[in-house]
Short mmCIF file of C-alpha atoms in Angstrom, two decimals:
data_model
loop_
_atom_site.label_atom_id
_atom_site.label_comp_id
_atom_site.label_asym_id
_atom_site.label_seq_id
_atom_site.Cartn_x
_atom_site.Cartn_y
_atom_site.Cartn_z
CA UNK A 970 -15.83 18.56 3.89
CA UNK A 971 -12.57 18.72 1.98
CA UNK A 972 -9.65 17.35 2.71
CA UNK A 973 -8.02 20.58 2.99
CA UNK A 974 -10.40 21.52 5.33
CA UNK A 975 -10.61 18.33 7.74
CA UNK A 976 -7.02 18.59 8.17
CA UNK A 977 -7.39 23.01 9.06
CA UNK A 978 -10.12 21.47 11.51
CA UNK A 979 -7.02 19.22 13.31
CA UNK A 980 -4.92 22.08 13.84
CA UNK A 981 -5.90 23.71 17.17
CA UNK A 982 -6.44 20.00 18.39
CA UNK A 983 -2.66 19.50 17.70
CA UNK A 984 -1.64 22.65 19.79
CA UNK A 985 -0.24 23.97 16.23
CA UNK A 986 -1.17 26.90 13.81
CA UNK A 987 0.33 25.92 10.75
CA UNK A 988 0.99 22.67 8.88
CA UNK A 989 3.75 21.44 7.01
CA UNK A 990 3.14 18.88 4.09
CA UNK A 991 6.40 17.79 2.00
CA UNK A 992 5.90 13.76 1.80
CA UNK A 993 5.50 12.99 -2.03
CA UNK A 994 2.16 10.52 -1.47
CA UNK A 995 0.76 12.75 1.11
CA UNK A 996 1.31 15.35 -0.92
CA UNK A 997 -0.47 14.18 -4.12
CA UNK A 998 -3.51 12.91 -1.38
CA UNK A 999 -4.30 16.47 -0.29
CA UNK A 1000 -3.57 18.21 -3.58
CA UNK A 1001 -3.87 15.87 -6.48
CA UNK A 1002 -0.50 17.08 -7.58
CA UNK A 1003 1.53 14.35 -9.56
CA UNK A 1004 4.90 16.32 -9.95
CA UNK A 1005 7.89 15.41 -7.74
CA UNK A 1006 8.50 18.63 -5.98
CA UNK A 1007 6.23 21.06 -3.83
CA UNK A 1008 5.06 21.06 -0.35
CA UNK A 1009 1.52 22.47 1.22
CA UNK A 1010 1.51 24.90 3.90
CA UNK A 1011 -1.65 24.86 5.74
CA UNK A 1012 -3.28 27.44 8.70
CA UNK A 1013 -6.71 27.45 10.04
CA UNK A 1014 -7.61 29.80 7.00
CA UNK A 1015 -5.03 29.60 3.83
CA UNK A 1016 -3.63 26.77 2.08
CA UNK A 1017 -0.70 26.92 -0.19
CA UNK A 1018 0.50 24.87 -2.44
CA UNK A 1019 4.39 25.93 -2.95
CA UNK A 1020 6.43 24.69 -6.05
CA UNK A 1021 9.05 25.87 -8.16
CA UNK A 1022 8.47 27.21 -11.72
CA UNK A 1023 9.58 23.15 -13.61
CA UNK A 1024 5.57 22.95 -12.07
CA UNK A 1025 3.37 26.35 -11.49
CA UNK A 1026 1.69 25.37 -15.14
CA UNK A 1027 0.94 21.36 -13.59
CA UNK A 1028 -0.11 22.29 -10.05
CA UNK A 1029 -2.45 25.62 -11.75
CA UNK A 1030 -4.23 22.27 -13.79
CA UNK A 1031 -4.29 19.55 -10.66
CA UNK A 1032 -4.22 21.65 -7.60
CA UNK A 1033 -7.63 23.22 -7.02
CA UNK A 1034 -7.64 23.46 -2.92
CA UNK A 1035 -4.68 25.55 -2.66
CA UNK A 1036 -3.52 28.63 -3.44
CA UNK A 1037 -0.38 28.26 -5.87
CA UNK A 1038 3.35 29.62 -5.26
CA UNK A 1039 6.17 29.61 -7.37
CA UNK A 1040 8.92 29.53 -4.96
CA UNK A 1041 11.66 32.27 -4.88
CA UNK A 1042 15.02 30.75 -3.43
CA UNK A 1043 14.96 27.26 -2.39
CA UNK A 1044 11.64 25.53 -1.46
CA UNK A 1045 13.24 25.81 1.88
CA UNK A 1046 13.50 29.36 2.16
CA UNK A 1047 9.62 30.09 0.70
CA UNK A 1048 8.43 28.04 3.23
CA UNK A 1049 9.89 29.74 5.61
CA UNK A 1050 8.65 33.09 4.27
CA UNK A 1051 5.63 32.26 3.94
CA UNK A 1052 4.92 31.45 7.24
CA UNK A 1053 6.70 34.34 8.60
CA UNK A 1054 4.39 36.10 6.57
CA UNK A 1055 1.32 33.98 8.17
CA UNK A 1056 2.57 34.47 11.46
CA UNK A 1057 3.02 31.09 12.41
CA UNK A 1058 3.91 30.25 15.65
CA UNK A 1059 4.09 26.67 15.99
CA UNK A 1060 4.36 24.90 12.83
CA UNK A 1061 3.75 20.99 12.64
CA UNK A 1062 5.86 18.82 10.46
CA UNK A 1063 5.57 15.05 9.59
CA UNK A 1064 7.83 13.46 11.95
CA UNK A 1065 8.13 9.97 10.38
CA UNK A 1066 8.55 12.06 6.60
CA UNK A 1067 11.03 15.08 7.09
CA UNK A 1068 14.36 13.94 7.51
CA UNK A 1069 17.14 14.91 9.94
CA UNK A 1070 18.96 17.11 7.26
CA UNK A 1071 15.52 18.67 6.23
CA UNK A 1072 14.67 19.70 10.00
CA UNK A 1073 18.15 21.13 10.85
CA UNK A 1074 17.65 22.90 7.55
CA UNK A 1075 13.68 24.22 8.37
CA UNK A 1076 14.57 24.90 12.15
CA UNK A 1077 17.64 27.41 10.93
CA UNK A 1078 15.12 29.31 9.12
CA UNK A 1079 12.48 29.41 10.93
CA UNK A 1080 13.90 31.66 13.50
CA UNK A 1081 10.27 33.04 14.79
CA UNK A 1082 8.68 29.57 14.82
CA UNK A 1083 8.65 26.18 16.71
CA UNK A 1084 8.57 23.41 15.04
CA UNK A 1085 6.38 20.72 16.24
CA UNK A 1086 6.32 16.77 14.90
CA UNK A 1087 3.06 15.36 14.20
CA UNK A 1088 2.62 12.33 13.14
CA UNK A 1089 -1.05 10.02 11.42
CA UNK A 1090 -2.64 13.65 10.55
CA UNK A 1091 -2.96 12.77 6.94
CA UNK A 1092 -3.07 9.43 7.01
CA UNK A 1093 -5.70 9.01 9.28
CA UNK A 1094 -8.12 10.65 6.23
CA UNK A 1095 -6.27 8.13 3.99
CA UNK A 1096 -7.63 5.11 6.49
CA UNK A 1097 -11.33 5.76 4.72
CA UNK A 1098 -11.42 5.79 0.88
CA UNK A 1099 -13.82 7.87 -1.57
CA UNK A 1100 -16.01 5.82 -4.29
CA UNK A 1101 -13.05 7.67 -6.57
CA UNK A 1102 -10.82 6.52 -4.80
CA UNK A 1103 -12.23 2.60 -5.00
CA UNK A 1104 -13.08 3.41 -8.24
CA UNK A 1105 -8.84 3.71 -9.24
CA UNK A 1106 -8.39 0.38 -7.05
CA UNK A 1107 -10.90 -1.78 -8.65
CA UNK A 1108 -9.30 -0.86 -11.38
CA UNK A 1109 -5.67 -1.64 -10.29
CA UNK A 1110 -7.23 -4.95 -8.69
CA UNK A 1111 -8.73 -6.34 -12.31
CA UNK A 1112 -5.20 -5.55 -14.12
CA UNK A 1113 -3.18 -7.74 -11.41
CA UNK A 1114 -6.06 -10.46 -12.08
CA UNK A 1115 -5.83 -10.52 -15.63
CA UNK A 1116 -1.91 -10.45 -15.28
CA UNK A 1117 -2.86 -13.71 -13.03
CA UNK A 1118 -4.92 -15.74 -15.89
CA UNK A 1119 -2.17 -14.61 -18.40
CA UNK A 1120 0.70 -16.07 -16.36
CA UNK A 1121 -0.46 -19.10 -15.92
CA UNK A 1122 0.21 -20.29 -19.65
CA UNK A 1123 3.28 -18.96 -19.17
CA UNK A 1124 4.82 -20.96 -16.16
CA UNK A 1125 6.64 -24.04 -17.28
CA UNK A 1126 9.32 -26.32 -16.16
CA UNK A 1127 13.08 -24.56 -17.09
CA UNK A 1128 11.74 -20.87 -17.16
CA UNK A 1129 13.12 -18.71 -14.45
CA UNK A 1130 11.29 -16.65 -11.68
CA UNK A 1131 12.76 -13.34 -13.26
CA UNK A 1132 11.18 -14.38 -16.68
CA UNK A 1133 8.04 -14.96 -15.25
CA UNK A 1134 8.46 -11.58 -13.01
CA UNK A 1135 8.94 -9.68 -15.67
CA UNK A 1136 6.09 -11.61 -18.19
CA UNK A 1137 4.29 -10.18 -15.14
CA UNK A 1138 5.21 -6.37 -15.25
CA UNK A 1139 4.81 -6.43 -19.24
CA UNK A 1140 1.65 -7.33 -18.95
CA UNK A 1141 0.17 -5.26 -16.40
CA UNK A 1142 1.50 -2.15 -18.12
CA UNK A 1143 0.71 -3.01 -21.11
CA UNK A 1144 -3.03 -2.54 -19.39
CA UNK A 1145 -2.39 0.93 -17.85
CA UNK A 1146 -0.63 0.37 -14.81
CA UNK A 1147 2.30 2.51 -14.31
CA UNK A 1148 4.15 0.15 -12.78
CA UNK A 1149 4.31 -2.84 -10.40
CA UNK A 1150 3.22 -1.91 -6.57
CA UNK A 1151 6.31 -3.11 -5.21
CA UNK A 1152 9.34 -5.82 -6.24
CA UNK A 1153 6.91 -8.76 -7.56
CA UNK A 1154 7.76 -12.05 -5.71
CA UNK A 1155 7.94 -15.25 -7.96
CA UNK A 1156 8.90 -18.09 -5.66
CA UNK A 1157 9.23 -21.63 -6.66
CA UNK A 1158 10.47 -24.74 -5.12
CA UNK A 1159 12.40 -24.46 -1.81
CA UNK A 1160 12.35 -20.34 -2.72
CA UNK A 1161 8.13 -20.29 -1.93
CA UNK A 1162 9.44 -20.99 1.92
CA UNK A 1163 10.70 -17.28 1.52
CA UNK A 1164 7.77 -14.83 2.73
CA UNK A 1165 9.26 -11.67 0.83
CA UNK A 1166 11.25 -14.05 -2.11
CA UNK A 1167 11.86 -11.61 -4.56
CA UNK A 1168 12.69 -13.32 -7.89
CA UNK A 1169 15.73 -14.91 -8.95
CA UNK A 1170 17.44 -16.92 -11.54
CA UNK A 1171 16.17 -19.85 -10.09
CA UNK A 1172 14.52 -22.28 -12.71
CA UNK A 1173 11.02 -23.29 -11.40
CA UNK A 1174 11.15 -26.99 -11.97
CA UNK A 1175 8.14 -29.84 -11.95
CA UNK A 1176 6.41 -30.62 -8.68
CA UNK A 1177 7.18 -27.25 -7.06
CA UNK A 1178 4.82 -24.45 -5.26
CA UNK A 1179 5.05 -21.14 -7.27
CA UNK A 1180 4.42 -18.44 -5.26
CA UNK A 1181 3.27 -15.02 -7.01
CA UNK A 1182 3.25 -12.09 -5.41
CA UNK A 1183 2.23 -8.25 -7.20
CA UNK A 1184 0.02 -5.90 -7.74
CA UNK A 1185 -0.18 -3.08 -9.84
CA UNK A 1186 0.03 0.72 -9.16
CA UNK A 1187 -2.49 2.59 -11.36
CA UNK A 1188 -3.50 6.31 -11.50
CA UNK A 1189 -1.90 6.59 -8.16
CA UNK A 1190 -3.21 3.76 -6.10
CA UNK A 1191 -2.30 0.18 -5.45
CA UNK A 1192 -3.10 -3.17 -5.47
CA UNK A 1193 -1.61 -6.54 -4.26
CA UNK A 1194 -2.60 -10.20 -5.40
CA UNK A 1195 -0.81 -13.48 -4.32
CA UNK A 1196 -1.53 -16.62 -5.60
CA UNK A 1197 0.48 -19.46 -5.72
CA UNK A 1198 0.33 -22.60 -8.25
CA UNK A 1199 1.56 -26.11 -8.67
CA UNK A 1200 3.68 -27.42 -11.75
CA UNK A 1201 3.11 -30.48 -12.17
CA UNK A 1202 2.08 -32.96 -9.54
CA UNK A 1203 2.99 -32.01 -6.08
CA UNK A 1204 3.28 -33.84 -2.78
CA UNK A 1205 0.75 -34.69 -0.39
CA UNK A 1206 2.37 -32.53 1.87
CA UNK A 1207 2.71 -29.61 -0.22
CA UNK A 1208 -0.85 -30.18 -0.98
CA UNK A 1209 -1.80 -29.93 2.78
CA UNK A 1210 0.07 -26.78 3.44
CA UNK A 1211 -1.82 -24.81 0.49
CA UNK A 1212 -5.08 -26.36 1.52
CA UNK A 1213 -4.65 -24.97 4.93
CA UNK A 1214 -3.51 -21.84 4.18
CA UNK A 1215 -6.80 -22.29 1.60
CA UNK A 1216 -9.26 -22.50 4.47
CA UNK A 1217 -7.37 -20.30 6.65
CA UNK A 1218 -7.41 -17.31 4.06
CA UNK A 1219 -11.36 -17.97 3.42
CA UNK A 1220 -12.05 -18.00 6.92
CA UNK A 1221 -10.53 -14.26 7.08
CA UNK A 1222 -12.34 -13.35 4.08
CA UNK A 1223 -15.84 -14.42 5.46
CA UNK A 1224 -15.51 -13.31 8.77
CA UNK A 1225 -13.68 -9.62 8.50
CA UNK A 1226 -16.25 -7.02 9.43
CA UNK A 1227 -16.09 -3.61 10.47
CA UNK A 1228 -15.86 -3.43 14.74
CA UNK A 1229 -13.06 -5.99 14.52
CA UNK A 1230 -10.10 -4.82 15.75
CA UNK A 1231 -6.87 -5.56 13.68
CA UNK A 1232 -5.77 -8.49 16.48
CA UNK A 1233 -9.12 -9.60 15.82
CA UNK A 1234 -9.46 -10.08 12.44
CA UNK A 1235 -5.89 -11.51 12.39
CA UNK A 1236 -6.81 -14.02 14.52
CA UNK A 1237 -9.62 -15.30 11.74
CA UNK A 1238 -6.99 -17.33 10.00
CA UNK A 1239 -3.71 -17.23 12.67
CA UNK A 1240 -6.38 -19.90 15.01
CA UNK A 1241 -6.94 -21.99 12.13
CA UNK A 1242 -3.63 -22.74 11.19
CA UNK A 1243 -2.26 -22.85 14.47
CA UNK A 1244 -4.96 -25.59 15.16
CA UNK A 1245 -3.30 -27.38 12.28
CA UNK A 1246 -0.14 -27.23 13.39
CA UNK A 1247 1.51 -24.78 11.45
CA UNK A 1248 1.83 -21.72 13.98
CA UNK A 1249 5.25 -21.40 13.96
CA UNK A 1250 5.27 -21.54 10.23
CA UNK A 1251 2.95 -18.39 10.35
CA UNK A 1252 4.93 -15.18 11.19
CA UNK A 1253 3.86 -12.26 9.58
CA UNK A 1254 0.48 -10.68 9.93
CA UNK A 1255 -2.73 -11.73 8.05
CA UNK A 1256 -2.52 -8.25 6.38
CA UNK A 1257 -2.55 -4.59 5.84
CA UNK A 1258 -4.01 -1.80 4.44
CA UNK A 1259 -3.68 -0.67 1.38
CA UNK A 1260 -4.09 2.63 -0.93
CA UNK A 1261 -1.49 5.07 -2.55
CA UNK A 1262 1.06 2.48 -0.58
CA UNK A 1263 1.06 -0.89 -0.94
CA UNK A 1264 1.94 -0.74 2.70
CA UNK A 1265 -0.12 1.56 4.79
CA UNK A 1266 -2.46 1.22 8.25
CA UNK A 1267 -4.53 -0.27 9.14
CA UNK A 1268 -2.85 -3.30 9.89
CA UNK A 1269 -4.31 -6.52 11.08
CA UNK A 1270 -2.13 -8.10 13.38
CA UNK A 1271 -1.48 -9.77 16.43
CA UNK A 1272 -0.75 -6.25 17.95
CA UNK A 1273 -3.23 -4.40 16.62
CA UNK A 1274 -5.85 -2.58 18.42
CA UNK A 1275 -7.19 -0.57 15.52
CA UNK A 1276 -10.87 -0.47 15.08
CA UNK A 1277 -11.75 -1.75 11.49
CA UNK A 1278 -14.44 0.73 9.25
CA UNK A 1279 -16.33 0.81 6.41
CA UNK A 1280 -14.25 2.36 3.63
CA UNK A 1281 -11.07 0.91 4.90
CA UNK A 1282 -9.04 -1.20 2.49
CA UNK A 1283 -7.09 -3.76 3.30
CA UNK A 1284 -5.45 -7.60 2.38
CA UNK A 1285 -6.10 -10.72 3.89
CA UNK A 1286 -2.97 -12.87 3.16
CA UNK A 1287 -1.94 -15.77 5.57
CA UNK A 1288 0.77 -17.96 4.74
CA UNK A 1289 2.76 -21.11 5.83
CA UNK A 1290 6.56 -21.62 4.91
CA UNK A 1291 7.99 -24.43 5.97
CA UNK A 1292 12.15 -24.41 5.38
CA UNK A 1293 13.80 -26.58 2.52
CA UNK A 1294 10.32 -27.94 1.93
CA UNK A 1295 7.81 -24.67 0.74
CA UNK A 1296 5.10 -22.79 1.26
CA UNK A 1297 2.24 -21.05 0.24
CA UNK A 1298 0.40 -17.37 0.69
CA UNK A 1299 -2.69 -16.65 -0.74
CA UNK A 1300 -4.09 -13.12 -0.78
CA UNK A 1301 -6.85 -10.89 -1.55
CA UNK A 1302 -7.60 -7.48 -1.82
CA UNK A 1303 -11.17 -6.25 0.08
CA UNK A 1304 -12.94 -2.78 1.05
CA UNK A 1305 -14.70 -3.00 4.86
CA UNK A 1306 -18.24 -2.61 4.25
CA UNK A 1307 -21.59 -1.34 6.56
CA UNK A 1308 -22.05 -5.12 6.48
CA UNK A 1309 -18.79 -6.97 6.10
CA UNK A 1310 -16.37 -6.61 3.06
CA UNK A 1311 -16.08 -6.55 -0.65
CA UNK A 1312 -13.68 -8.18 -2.72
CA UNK A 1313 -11.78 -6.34 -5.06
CA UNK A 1314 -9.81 -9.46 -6.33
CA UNK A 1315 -11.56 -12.36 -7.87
CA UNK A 1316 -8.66 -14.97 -9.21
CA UNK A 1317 -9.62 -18.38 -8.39
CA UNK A 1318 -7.89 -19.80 -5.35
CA UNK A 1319 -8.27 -23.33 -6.01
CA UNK A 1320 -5.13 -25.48 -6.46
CA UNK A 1321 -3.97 -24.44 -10.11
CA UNK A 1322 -1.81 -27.02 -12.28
CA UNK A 1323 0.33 -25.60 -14.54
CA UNK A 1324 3.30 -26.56 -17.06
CA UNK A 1325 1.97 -29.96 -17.81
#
């Protein structure tokens, strides 16, 4: 079954007889349409695919599930034509994707029709990926681990994160990725304390953590590696933190399965550090799933009830940060199996010296 088709099969379950579709990524998910402007229209029966004429010629080459439109008016306004013309009653929008403005502007068109926020419809397909799918990501995945064995004869003593940052994003693009997933993180010193430390001018200096955080976004999809390295010798207690975030991390990656729950799978390494004595130094989630967004469900968390299954991707990334002193996060990227999981990301996660 399509995707087109699984979500026409939703529909009547939803108490709606029409479907809007504007988000950009969910968008390109249920049409394969890379442009920046369009929106689907679904019913039990048709599927459009409504753009303006900057992209009839691209969506006529990447959109094969819909029928195309070339707007007349504002996207807006053929929208609401169109399902005037479909006699749509109740049309469902994405709640957590249409803005304010958007809806006020929809709802004073749409005169004949209710509309009705749903929310998960798409992105419930997007939980399970196709061998095409993990196909793209493997691919993503090796490009952020050859960016990792390139960078580390690059870190030395008196360069700054946002020279190693961008060394980073060079790199992986000059491999095919379009970009970076998301900011990259270079963290060193004091700064590696700092889950989401973005990277600064900050010189990374002798006997600090480095923490590196990235991925890259390729053909569409998304991946996201942490690692983090010594330069130079380190302390004993810097040493214990990475080893038990080490363990901890291993421990998620042998024991995630599908039937877990999220809280479940989250508690693989959040028991083993805690047992160490680093629970308060622990306060993000072990991970998250991960596709066309380098944030999307499911996630595996403390509050997380969500059944894990085969074909979902996600990361396994605990960390400890301990303030003024530093921390570490290791983090890999693995596909839920019939059996139990399958890395995607292969950098060693041994303690690495570099800059000596």
């Amino acid at each position: 079954m399509s995707i087109v088709q699984s979500l026409q099969g939703m529909l009547a379950k939803n108490e709606i007889d029409g479907l809007l579709i504007s988000s950009g990524i969910n968008r390109r998910y249920v049409t394969g349409f890379t442009g920046t402007a369009g929106a689907v229209l679904l019913t039990e029966k048709e599927a459009l695919f409504i753009t303006d004429f900057r992209y009839t010629d691209q969506a006529e080459e990447q959109v094969k599930a819909c029928e195309i439109v070339k707007q007349s008016g504002t996207l807006a306004q053929e929208i609401a034509n169109q399902a005037k013309r479909l006699n749509i009653k109740r049309l469902g929008f994405e709640k957590n994707k249409l803005t304010y403005g958007e809806f006020e502007q929809f709802n004073s068109l749409l005169s004949d029709c209710t509309l009705i926020p749903v929310a998960q419809l798409v992105e419930s397909l997007r939980l399970i990926k196709s061998e095409e799918e993990l196909s793209i990501m493997k691919s993503a995945a090796k490009i952020a681990d050859d960016a990792f064995t390139y960078i580390q004869g690059v870190i030395k003593p008196g360069i700054t994160e946002l020279d190693v940052s961008n060394e980073l994003e060079f790199f992986m693009r000059k491999q095919g990725a379009i970009s970076s997933s998301f900011d990259i993180i270079v963290a060193s010193g004091y700064r590696s304390a700092l889950p989401h430390g973005v990277a600064s001018a900050k010189k990374i200096e002798s006997g600090e953590l480095v923490t590196l955080d990235y991925g890259a976004y390729f053909n569409g999809y998304c991946s996201d590696l942490t690692r983090t390295l010594a330069v130079g010798e380190i302390s004993d207690e810097l040493k214990t933190i990475y080893e038990t975030v080490r363990v901890a991390q291993q421990l998620g990656m042998e024991g995630i399965k599908p039937g877990l729950t999220g809280r479940e799978a989250d508690a693989l390494t959040r028991d083993y550090i805690e047992a160490k004595g680093y629970g308060e130094n622990f306060g993000h989630s072990t991970g998250h799933g991960l596709g066309m967004e380098v944030h999307e469900g499911p996630g595996l968390a403390k509050t997380s009830e969500v059944i894990l299954q085969p074909g979902m991707v996600v990361t396994v990334e605990p960390g400890i940060y301990v303030p003024g002193v530093g921390g570490t996060r290791i983090e890999d990227d693995i596909v839920i199996t019939k059996d139990g999981n399958q890395t995607l990301t292969y950098s060693s996660k041994e303690l690495i010296y570099v800059g000596n």
